[in-house]
Tab-separated table of C-alpha atoms in Angstrom:
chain	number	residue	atom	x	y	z
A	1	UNK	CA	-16.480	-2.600	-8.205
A	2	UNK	CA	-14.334	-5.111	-10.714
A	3	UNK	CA	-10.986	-6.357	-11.125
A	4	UNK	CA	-10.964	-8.310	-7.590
A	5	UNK	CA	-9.385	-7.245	-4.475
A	6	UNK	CA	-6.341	-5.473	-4.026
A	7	UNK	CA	-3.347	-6.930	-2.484
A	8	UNK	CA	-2.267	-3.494	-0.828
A	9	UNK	CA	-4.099	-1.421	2.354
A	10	UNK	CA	-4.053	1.213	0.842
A	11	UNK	CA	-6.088	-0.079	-2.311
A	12	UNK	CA	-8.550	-2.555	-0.015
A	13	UNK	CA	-8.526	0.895	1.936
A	14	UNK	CA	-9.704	2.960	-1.538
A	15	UNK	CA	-12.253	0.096	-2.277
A	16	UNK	CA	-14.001	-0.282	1.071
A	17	UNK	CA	-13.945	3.403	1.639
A	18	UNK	CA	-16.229	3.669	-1.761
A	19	UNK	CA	-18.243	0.812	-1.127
A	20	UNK	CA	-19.698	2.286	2.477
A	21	UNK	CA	-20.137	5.547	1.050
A	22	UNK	CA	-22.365	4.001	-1.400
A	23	UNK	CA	-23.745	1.881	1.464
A	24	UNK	CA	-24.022	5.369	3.340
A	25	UNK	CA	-25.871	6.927	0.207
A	26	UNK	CA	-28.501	4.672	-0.112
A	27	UNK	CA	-29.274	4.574	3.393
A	28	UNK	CA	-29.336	8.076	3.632
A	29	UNK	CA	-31.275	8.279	0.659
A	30	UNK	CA	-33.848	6.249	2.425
A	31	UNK	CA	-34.604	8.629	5.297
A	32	UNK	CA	-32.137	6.741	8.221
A	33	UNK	CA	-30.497	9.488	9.800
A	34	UNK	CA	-26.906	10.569	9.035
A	35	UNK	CA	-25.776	10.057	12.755
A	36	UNK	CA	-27.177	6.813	12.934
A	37	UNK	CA	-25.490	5.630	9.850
A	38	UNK	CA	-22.437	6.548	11.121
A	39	UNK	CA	-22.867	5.715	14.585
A	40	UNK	CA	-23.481	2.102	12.794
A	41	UNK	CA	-20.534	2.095	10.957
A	42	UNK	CA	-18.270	2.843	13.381
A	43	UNK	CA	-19.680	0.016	15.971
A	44	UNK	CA	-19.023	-2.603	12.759
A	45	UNK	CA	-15.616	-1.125	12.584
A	46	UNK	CA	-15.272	-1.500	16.539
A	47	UNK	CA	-16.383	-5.135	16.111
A	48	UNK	CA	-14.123	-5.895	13.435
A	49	UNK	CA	-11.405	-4.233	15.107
A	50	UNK	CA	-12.092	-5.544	18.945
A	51	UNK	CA	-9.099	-6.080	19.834
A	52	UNK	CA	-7.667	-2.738	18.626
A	53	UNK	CA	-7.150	-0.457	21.532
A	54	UNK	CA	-5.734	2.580	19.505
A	55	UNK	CA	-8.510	2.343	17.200
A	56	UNK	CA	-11.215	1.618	20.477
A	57	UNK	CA	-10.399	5.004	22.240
A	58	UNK	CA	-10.591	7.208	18.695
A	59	UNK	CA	-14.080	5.637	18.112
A	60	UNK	CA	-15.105	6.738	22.291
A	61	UNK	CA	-13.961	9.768	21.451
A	62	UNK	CA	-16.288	9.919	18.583
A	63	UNK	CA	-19.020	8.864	20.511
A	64	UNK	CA	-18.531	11.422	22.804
A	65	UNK	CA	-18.574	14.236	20.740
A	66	UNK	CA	-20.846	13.348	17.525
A	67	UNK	CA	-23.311	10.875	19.058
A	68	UNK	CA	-24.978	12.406	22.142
């Protein structure tokens, strides 16, 4: 990815959104499992987000359906 970082969400949304899917890919392409990937993603989002109480109750209920 070139041409630095957007100034916008929505375009720092587009290029982080394409960099973990190719994070995802070659993880996945390595054998880790698809749940764990995700379950990993999700707790760095939770840590970067720690403080966001909206966003901390969408990823429980994630947990509770996808990762048990």
């Amino acid at each position: 990815m070139s041409g630095g970082i957007p100034t916008d969400e929505s375009g720092q949304t587009g290029n982080v959104y394409a960099l973990v899917q190719a994070l995802f890919h070659d993880a996945s392409n390595e054998g880790y499992d698809r749940r764990a990937i995700a379950e990993a993603l999700m707790c760095g989002a939770r840590d970067v987000l720690a403080d966001d109480t909206e966003f901390l109750a969408v990823f429980d209920r994630f947990r509770m359906l996808h990762l048990r």
